[in-house]
């Protein structure tokens, strides 16, 4: 997949005060609403794996907001250098970014106590969403969760006009991209032992979803 999991979908601007350090204004706009939900979804201690870290801004910000958590950013290999610029300025609990490709047939995630995936599943092919939950099921214990942020399509309501346009733009850019159906995503999660714990409306017609791993019968 070319371009990585760029959550902005347009080339990120470079910070003029730090050459090579990517910046996206969207990260500054959505970080506070996301933080409020993460306070309810994340464990008090442990390691959080962020899948699809994009510029790295969220990793730096959220690791600062959760000093008792280790924050492990990840993305495609070609995006790690930019993320490192943010990670190096963050606290010691923000770890060096690692390469994670959701489309890899050999996808394995490192051990974690929670997984965060922001504005990624509508970019990566549907296979990536499916593999995220398969891999998460291999590393998360019962009670631990996967947090997702982004736009979703619900069967019981019309898609917002802004998201209709966004979905069209996504598919014109790459046919494998597109706003995912909430019910399909929930079904995939359930197949891997996760249940929906949180569904919170967010600004700009986005949603925060948290799926919890349940004990195997």
PDB file of C-alpha atoms in Angstrom:
ATOM      1  CA  UNK A   1       0.000   0.000   0.000  1.00  0.00           C
ATOM      2  CA  UNK A   2       1.658   3.220  -1.071  1.00  0.00           C
ATOM      3  CA  UNK A   3       1.676   6.259   1.151  1.00  0.00           C
ATOM      4  CA  UNK A   4       1.178   4.393   4.402  1.00  0.00           C
ATOM      5  CA  UNK A   5      -1.734   4.932   6.737  1.00  0.00           C
ATOM      6  CA  UNK A   6      -1.737   8.702   6.259  1.00  0.00           C
ATOM      7  CA  UNK A   7      -4.655   9.735   8.432  1.00  0.00           C
ATOM      8  CA  UNK A   8      -4.852  13.092   6.718  1.00  0.00           C
ATOM      9  CA  UNK A   9      -4.939  11.670   3.166  1.00  0.00           C
ATOM     10  CA  UNK A  10      -2.920  14.586   1.911  1.00  0.00           C
ATOM     11  CA  UNK A  11       0.835  15.098   2.229  1.00  0.00           C
ATOM     12  CA  UNK A  12       1.534  16.253   5.763  1.00  0.00           C
ATOM     13  CA  UNK A  13       3.218  19.612   6.070  1.00  0.00           C
ATOM     14  CA  UNK A  14       6.726  19.687   7.440  1.00  0.00           C
ATOM     15  CA  UNK A  15       7.402  21.690  10.578  1.00  0.00           C
ATOM     16  CA  UNK A  16       9.666  24.535   9.505  1.00  0.00           C
ATOM     17  CA  UNK A  17      11.356  24.592  12.908  1.00  0.00           C
ATOM     18  CA  UNK A  18      12.253  20.902  12.646  1.00  0.00           C
ATOM     19  CA  UNK A  19      13.087  19.679   9.132  1.00  0.00           C
ATOM     20  CA  UNK A  20      11.652  16.252   8.396  1.00  0.00           C
ATOM     21  CA  UNK A  21       9.110  16.471  11.219  1.00  0.00           C
ATOM     22  CA  UNK A  22       5.633  15.916   9.709  1.00  0.00           C
ATOM     23  CA  UNK A  23       2.653  17.883  10.943  1.00  0.00           C
ATOM     24  CA  UNK A  24      -1.086  17.630  10.314  1.00  0.00           C
ATOM     25  CA  UNK A  25      -3.524  20.143  11.762  1.00  0.00           C
ATOM     26  CA  UNK A  26      -6.202  17.426  12.005  1.00  0.00           C
ATOM     27  CA  UNK A  27      -4.210  15.791  14.798  1.00  0.00           C
ATOM     28  CA  UNK A  28      -4.333  18.970  16.847  1.00  0.00           C
ATOM     29  CA  UNK A  29      -8.055  19.329  16.233  1.00  0.00           C
ATOM     30  CA  UNK A  30      -9.151  15.859  17.258  1.00  0.00           C
ATOM     31  CA  UNK A  31      -6.686  14.991  20.013  1.00  0.00           C
ATOM     32  CA  UNK A  32      -8.684  16.490  22.902  1.00  0.00           C
ATOM     33  CA  UNK A  33     -12.006  14.767  22.084  1.00  0.00           C
ATOM     34  CA  UNK A  34     -10.137  11.493  21.548  1.00  0.00           C
ATOM     35  CA  UNK A  35      -8.278  11.918  24.827  1.00  0.00           C
ATOM     36  CA  UNK A  36     -11.537  12.213  26.767  1.00  0.00           C
ATOM     37  CA  UNK A  37     -12.699   8.841  25.446  1.00  0.00           C
ATOM     38  CA  UNK A  38      -9.304   7.198  25.882  1.00  0.00           C
ATOM     39  CA  UNK A  39      -9.409   8.101  29.576  1.00  0.00           C
ATOM     40  CA  UNK A  40     -12.371   5.728  29.847  1.00  0.00           C
ATOM     41  CA  UNK A  41     -11.008   2.987  27.577  1.00  0.00           C
ATOM     42  CA  UNK A  42      -7.323   2.572  28.390  1.00  0.00           C
ATOM     43  CA  UNK A  43      -5.824   0.728  31.353  1.00  0.00           C
ATOM     44  CA  UNK A  44      -4.130   2.656  34.135  1.00  0.00           C
ATOM     45  CA  UNK A  45      -0.787   1.014  33.447  1.00  0.00           C
ATOM     46  CA  UNK A  46       0.809  -1.165  30.810  1.00  0.00           C
ATOM     47  CA  UNK A  47       1.638  -0.765  27.120  1.00  0.00           C
ATOM     48  CA  UNK A  48      -0.528   0.760  24.408  1.00  0.00           C
ATOM     49  CA  UNK A  49       0.188  -0.177  20.792  1.00  0.00           C
ATOM     50  CA  UNK A  50      -0.889   2.528  18.354  1.00  0.00           C
ATOM     51  CA  UNK A  51      -1.455   1.078  14.883  1.00  0.00           C
ATOM     52  CA  UNK A  52      -1.238   3.611  12.062  1.00  0.00           C
ATOM     53  CA  UNK A  53       0.510   6.427  13.923  1.00  0.00           C
ATOM     54  CA  UNK A  54       0.711   8.694  10.866  1.00  0.00           C
ATOM     55  CA  UNK A  55       2.783  11.773  11.634  1.00  0.00           C
ATOM     56  CA  UNK A  56       3.485  10.707  15.221  1.00  0.00           C
ATOM     57  CA  UNK A  57       1.754  13.725  16.774  1.00  0.00           C
ATOM     58  CA  UNK A  58      -0.838  11.627  18.580  1.00  0.00           C
ATOM     59  CA  UNK A  59       1.822   9.329  20.013  1.00  0.00           C
ATOM     60  CA  UNK A  60       3.695  12.274  21.508  1.00  0.00           C
ATOM     61  CA  UNK A  61       0.544  13.904  22.863  1.00  0.00           C
ATOM     62  CA  UNK A  62      -1.170  10.846  24.302  1.00  0.00           C
ATOM     63  CA  UNK A  63       2.005   9.469  25.866  1.00  0.00           C
ATOM     64  CA  UNK A  64       2.335  12.785  27.695  1.00  0.00           C
ATOM     65  CA  UNK A  65      -1.284  12.586  28.840  1.00  0.00           C
ATOM     66  CA  UNK A  66      -0.782   9.020  30.152  1.00  0.00           C
ATOM     67  CA  UNK A  67       2.612   9.054  31.904  1.00  0.00           C
ATOM     68  CA  UNK A  68       1.970   5.673  33.550  1.00  0.00           C
ATOM     69  CA  UNK A  69       1.488   3.976  30.174  1.00  0.00           C
ATOM     70  CA  UNK A  70       4.120   2.981  27.647  1.00  0.00           C
ATOM     71  CA  UNK A  71       3.045   4.200  24.202  1.00  0.00           C
ATOM     72  CA  UNK A  72       4.345   2.206  21.232  1.00  0.00           C
ATOM     73  CA  UNK A  73       3.707   3.919  17.866  1.00  0.00           C
ATOM     74  CA  UNK A  74       3.710   1.927  14.633  1.00  0.00           C
ATOM     75  CA  UNK A  75       3.135   2.399  10.919  1.00  0.00           C
ATOM     76  CA  UNK A  76       4.559   1.329   7.583  1.00  0.00           C
ATOM     77  CA  UNK A  77       8.342   1.355   7.429  1.00  0.00           C
ATOM     78  CA  UNK A  78       8.537   4.462   5.249  1.00  0.00           C
ATOM     79  CA  UNK A  79       6.680   6.540   7.854  1.00  0.00           C
ATOM     80  CA  UNK A  80       8.816   5.656  10.866  1.00  0.00           C
ATOM     81  CA  UNK A  81      11.442   8.351  10.375  1.00  0.00           C
ATOM     82  CA  UNK A  82       8.853  11.115  10.593  1.00  0.00           C
ATOM     83  CA  UNK A  83       7.244   9.536  13.662  1.00  0.00           C
ATOM     84  CA  UNK A  84      10.672   9.323  15.292  1.00  0.00           C
ATOM     85  CA  UNK A  85      11.014  13.111  15.214  1.00  0.00           C
ATOM     86  CA  UNK A  86       7.981  13.373  17.492  1.00  0.00           C
ATOM     87  CA  UNK A  87       8.917  10.367  19.608  1.00  0.00           C
ATOM     88  CA  UNK A  88      12.368  11.740  20.345  1.00  0.00           C
ATOM     89  CA  UNK A  89      10.851  14.937  21.762  1.00  0.00           C
ATOM     90  CA  UNK A  90       8.310  13.067  23.889  1.00  0.00           C
ATOM     91  CA  UNK A  91       8.839  11.528  27.306  1.00  0.00           C
ATOM     92  CA  UNK A  92      10.599   8.270  28.021  1.00  0.00           C
ATOM     93  CA  UNK A  93       7.287   6.408  27.964  1.00  0.00           C
ATOM     94  CA  UNK A  94       6.909   7.100  24.226  1.00  0.00           C
ATOM     95  CA  UNK A  95       8.823   4.233  22.642  1.00  0.00           C
ATOM     96  CA  UNK A  96      10.644   4.119  19.317  1.00  0.00           C
ATOM     97  CA  UNK A  97       8.183   3.385  16.472  1.00  0.00           C
ATOM     98  CA  UNK A  98       8.034  -0.060  14.901  1.00  0.00           C
ATOM     99  CA  UNK A  99       6.952  -1.296  11.484  1.00  0.00           C
ATOM    100  CA  UNK A 100       3.449  -2.783  11.289  1.00  0.00           C
ATOM    101  CA  UNK A 101       1.736  -3.540   7.984  1.00  0.00           C
ATOM    102  CA  UNK A 102      -1.899  -4.546   8.444  1.00  0.00           C
ATOM    103  CA  UNK A 103      -1.934  -6.106   4.983  1.00  0.00           C
ATOM    104  CA  UNK A 104       0.978  -8.436   5.623  1.00  0.00           C
ATOM    105  CA  UNK A 105       0.045 -12.106   5.388  1.00  0.00           C
ATOM    106  CA  UNK A 106       2.405 -12.740   8.309  1.00  0.00           C
ATOM    107  CA  UNK A 107       1.064  -9.947  10.534  1.00  0.00           C
ATOM    108  CA  UNK A 108       2.017 -10.341  14.183  1.00  0.00           C
ATOM    109  CA  UNK A 109       1.557  -7.613  16.762  1.00  0.00           C
ATOM    110  CA  UNK A 110       3.845  -7.129  19.773  1.00  0.00           C
ATOM    111  CA  UNK A 111       2.526  -7.754  23.245  1.00  0.00           C
ATOM    112  CA  UNK A 112       0.293  -4.941  24.479  1.00  0.00           C
ATOM    113  CA  UNK A 113      -2.375  -4.176  27.051  1.00  0.00           C
ATOM    114  CA  UNK A 114      -4.471  -2.078  24.653  1.00  0.00           C
ATOM    115  CA  UNK A 115      -4.512  -1.196  20.955  1.00  0.00           C
ATOM    116  CA  UNK A 116      -5.373   2.224  19.508  1.00  0.00           C
ATOM    117  CA  UNK A 117      -6.085   2.721  15.801  1.00  0.00           C
ATOM    118  CA  UNK A 118      -7.033   6.243  14.681  1.00  0.00           C
ATOM    119  CA  UNK A 119      -8.230   7.195  11.187  1.00  0.00           C
ATOM    120  CA  UNK A 120      -6.722   4.108   9.604  1.00  0.00           C
ATOM    121  CA  UNK A 121      -9.362   1.503   8.744  1.00  0.00           C
ATOM    122  CA  UNK A 122     -10.995   3.616   6.033  1.00  0.00           C
ATOM    123  CA  UNK A 123      -7.583   3.980   4.364  1.00  0.00           C
ATOM    124  CA  UNK A 124      -6.271   0.435   4.454  1.00  0.00           C
ATOM    125  CA  UNK A 125      -8.033  -2.335   2.517  1.00  0.00           C
ATOM    126  CA  UNK A 126     -10.777  -4.249   4.332  1.00  0.00           C
ATOM    127  CA  UNK A 127      -8.353  -7.132   4.778  1.00  0.00           C
ATOM    128  CA  UNK A 128      -6.375  -4.878   7.104  1.00  0.00           C
ATOM    129  CA  UNK A 129      -9.354  -4.321   9.396  1.00  0.00           C
ATOM    130  CA  UNK A 130      -9.982  -8.054   9.564  1.00  0.00           C
ATOM    131  CA  UNK A 131      -6.345  -8.845  10.268  1.00  0.00           C
ATOM    132  CA  UNK A 132      -6.163  -6.176  12.974  1.00  0.00           C
ATOM    133  CA  UNK A 133      -8.717  -8.045  15.064  1.00  0.00           C
ATOM    134  CA  UNK A 134      -7.179 -11.441  14.338  1.00  0.00           C
ATOM    135  CA  UNK A 135      -3.779 -10.190  15.490  1.00  0.00           C
ATOM    136  CA  UNK A 136      -5.284  -8.314  18.441  1.00  0.00           C
ATOM    137  CA  UNK A 137      -6.940 -11.509  19.579  1.00  0.00           C
ATOM    138  CA  UNK A 138      -3.520 -13.131  19.777  1.00  0.00           C
ATOM    139  CA  UNK A 139      -2.048 -10.506  22.129  1.00  0.00           C
ATOM    140  CA  UNK A 140      -4.858  -9.004  24.217  1.00  0.00           C
ATOM    141  CA  UNK A 141      -6.171 -10.684  27.347  1.00  0.00           C
ATOM    142  CA  UNK A 142      -9.840 -10.756  28.381  1.00  0.00           C
ATOM    143  CA  UNK A 143     -10.953  -7.283  29.429  1.00  0.00           C
ATOM    144  CA  UNK A 144      -8.366  -5.530  27.279  1.00  0.00           C
ATOM    145  CA  UNK A 145      -9.523  -3.444  24.352  1.00  0.00           C
ATOM    146  CA  UNK A 146      -9.125  -2.143  20.818  1.00  0.00           C
ATOM    147  CA  UNK A 147      -9.981   1.553  20.398  1.00  0.00           C
ATOM    148  CA  UNK A 148     -10.967   2.783  16.927  1.00  0.00           C
ATOM    149  CA  UNK A 149     -11.574   6.341  15.753  1.00  0.00           C
ATOM    150  CA  UNK A 150     -12.940   7.425  12.408  1.00  0.00           C
ATOM    151  CA  UNK A 151     -16.107   7.691  10.295  1.00  0.00           C
ATOM    152  CA  UNK A 152     -18.415   4.673  10.037  1.00  0.00           C
ATOM    153  CA  UNK A 153     -21.547   3.760   8.098  1.00  0.00           C
ATOM    154  CA  UNK A 154     -24.541   2.533  10.156  1.00  0.00           C
ATOM    155  CA  UNK A 155     -27.344   0.432   8.689  1.00  0.00           C
ATOM    156  CA  UNK A 156     -30.086   2.217  10.648  1.00  0.00           C
ATOM    157  CA  UNK A 157     -29.289   5.772   9.540  1.00  0.00           C
ATOM    158  CA  UNK A 158     -28.225   7.613   6.384  1.00  0.00           C
ATOM    159  CA  UNK A 159     -24.568   8.448   5.999  1.00  0.00           C
ATOM    160  CA  UNK A 160     -23.890  12.112   6.695  1.00  0.00           C
ATOM    161  CA  UNK A 161     -23.507  14.205   3.551  1.00  0.00           C
ATOM    162  CA  UNK A 162     -19.944  15.154   4.449  1.00  0.00           C
ATOM    163  CA  UNK A 163     -19.062  11.485   4.856  1.00  0.00           C
ATOM    164  CA  UNK A 164     -20.770  10.586   1.570  1.00  0.00           C
ATOM    165  CA  UNK A 165     -18.430  13.016  -0.161  1.00  0.00           C
ATOM    166  CA  UNK A 166     -15.476  11.754   1.852  1.00  0.00           C
ATOM    167  CA  UNK A 167     -16.266   8.141   0.965  1.00  0.00           C
ATOM    168  CA  UNK A 168     -16.484   9.009  -2.727  1.00  0.00           C
ATOM    169  CA  UNK A 169     -13.163  10.801  -2.524  1.00  0.00           C
ATOM    170  CA  UNK A 170     -11.551   7.875  -0.726  1.00  0.00           C
ATOM    171  CA  UNK A 171     -12.690   5.365  -3.354  1.00  0.00           C
ATOM    172  CA  UNK A 172     -11.648   7.613  -6.226  1.00  0.00           C
ATOM    173  CA  UNK A 173      -8.210   7.853  -4.654  1.00  0.00           C
ATOM    174  CA  UNK A 174      -7.961   4.104  -4.017  1.00  0.00           C
ATOM    175  CA  UNK A 175     -10.780   1.597  -4.692  1.00  0.00           C
ATOM    176  CA  UNK A 176      -9.791  -0.503  -1.662  1.00  0.00           C
ATOM    177  CA  UNK A 177     -10.395   2.431   0.686  1.00  0.00           C
ATOM    178  CA  UNK A 178     -13.754   3.602   1.990  1.00  0.00           C
ATOM    179  CA  UNK A 179     -15.843   4.243   5.075  1.00  0.00           C
ATOM    180  CA  UNK A 180     -16.473   0.882   6.753  1.00  0.00           C
ATOM    181  CA  UNK A 181     -19.829  -0.515   7.772  1.00  0.00           C
ATOM    182  CA  UNK A 182     -20.219  -0.497  11.535  1.00  0.00           C
ATOM    183  CA  UNK A 183     -22.095  -3.803  11.486  1.00  0.00           C
ATOM    184  CA  UNK A 184     -19.415  -5.523   9.387  1.00  0.00           C
ATOM    185  CA  UNK A 185     -16.707  -4.270  11.718  1.00  0.00           C
ATOM    186  CA  UNK A 186     -18.625  -5.419  14.781  1.00  0.00           C
ATOM    187  CA  UNK A 187     -19.117  -8.859  13.230  1.00  0.00           C
ATOM    188  CA  UNK A 188     -15.398  -9.209  12.502  1.00  0.00           C
ATOM    189  CA  UNK A 189     -14.592  -8.174  16.064  1.00  0.00           C
ATOM    190  CA  UNK A 190     -17.068 -10.675  17.500  1.00  0.00           C
ATOM    191  CA  UNK A 191     -15.595 -13.465  15.393  1.00  0.00           C
ATOM    192  CA  UNK A 192     -12.282 -12.852  17.152  1.00  0.00           C
ATOM    193  CA  UNK A 193     -13.731 -12.696  20.658  1.00  0.00           C
ATOM    194  CA  UNK A 194     -14.385  -8.954  21.045  1.00  0.00           C
ATOM    195  CA  UNK A 195     -17.612  -7.194  22.018  1.00  0.00           C
ATOM    196  CA  UNK A 196     -18.513  -3.543  21.559  1.00  0.00           C
ATOM    197  CA  UNK A 197     -18.081  -1.694  24.847  1.00  0.00           C
ATOM    198  CA  UNK A 198     -18.207   1.957  23.739  1.00  0.00           C
ATOM    199  CA  UNK A 199     -19.694   3.857  20.800  1.00  0.00           C
ATOM    200  CA  UNK A 200     -19.321   7.619  21.240  1.00  0.00           C
ATOM    201  CA  UNK A 201     -20.219  10.313  18.684  1.00  0.00           C
ATOM    202  CA  UNK A 202     -17.308  12.647  17.978  1.00  0.00           C
ATOM    203  CA  UNK A 203     -16.853  15.974  16.184  1.00  0.00           C
ATOM    204  CA  UNK A 204     -16.926  16.126  12.373  1.00  0.00           C
ATOM    205  CA  UNK A 205     -19.145  13.017  12.057  1.00  0.00           C
ATOM    206  CA  UNK A 206     -16.567  10.627  13.487  1.00  0.00           C
ATOM    207  CA  UNK A 207     -17.060   7.935  16.130  1.00  0.00           C
ATOM    208  CA  UNK A 208     -15.048   6.428  18.952  1.00  0.00           C
ATOM    209  CA  UNK A 209     -15.456   2.660  19.252  1.00  0.00           C
ATOM    210  CA  UNK A 210     -13.966   0.444  21.926  1.00  0.00           C
ATOM    211  CA  UNK A 211     -14.111  -3.336  21.615  1.00  0.00           C
ATOM    212  CA  UNK A 212     -13.272  -5.480  24.661  1.00  0.00           C
ATOM    213  CA  UNK A 213     -11.835  -8.980  24.542  1.00  0.00           C
ATOM    214  CA  UNK A 214     -14.089 -11.461  26.299  1.00  0.00           C
ATOM    215  CA  UNK A 215     -13.035 -14.654  28.019  1.00  0.00           C
ATOM    216  CA  UNK A 216     -13.095 -17.708  25.789  1.00  0.00           C
ATOM    217  CA  UNK A 217     -15.729 -20.278  26.680  1.00  0.00           C
TER     218      UNK A 217
END
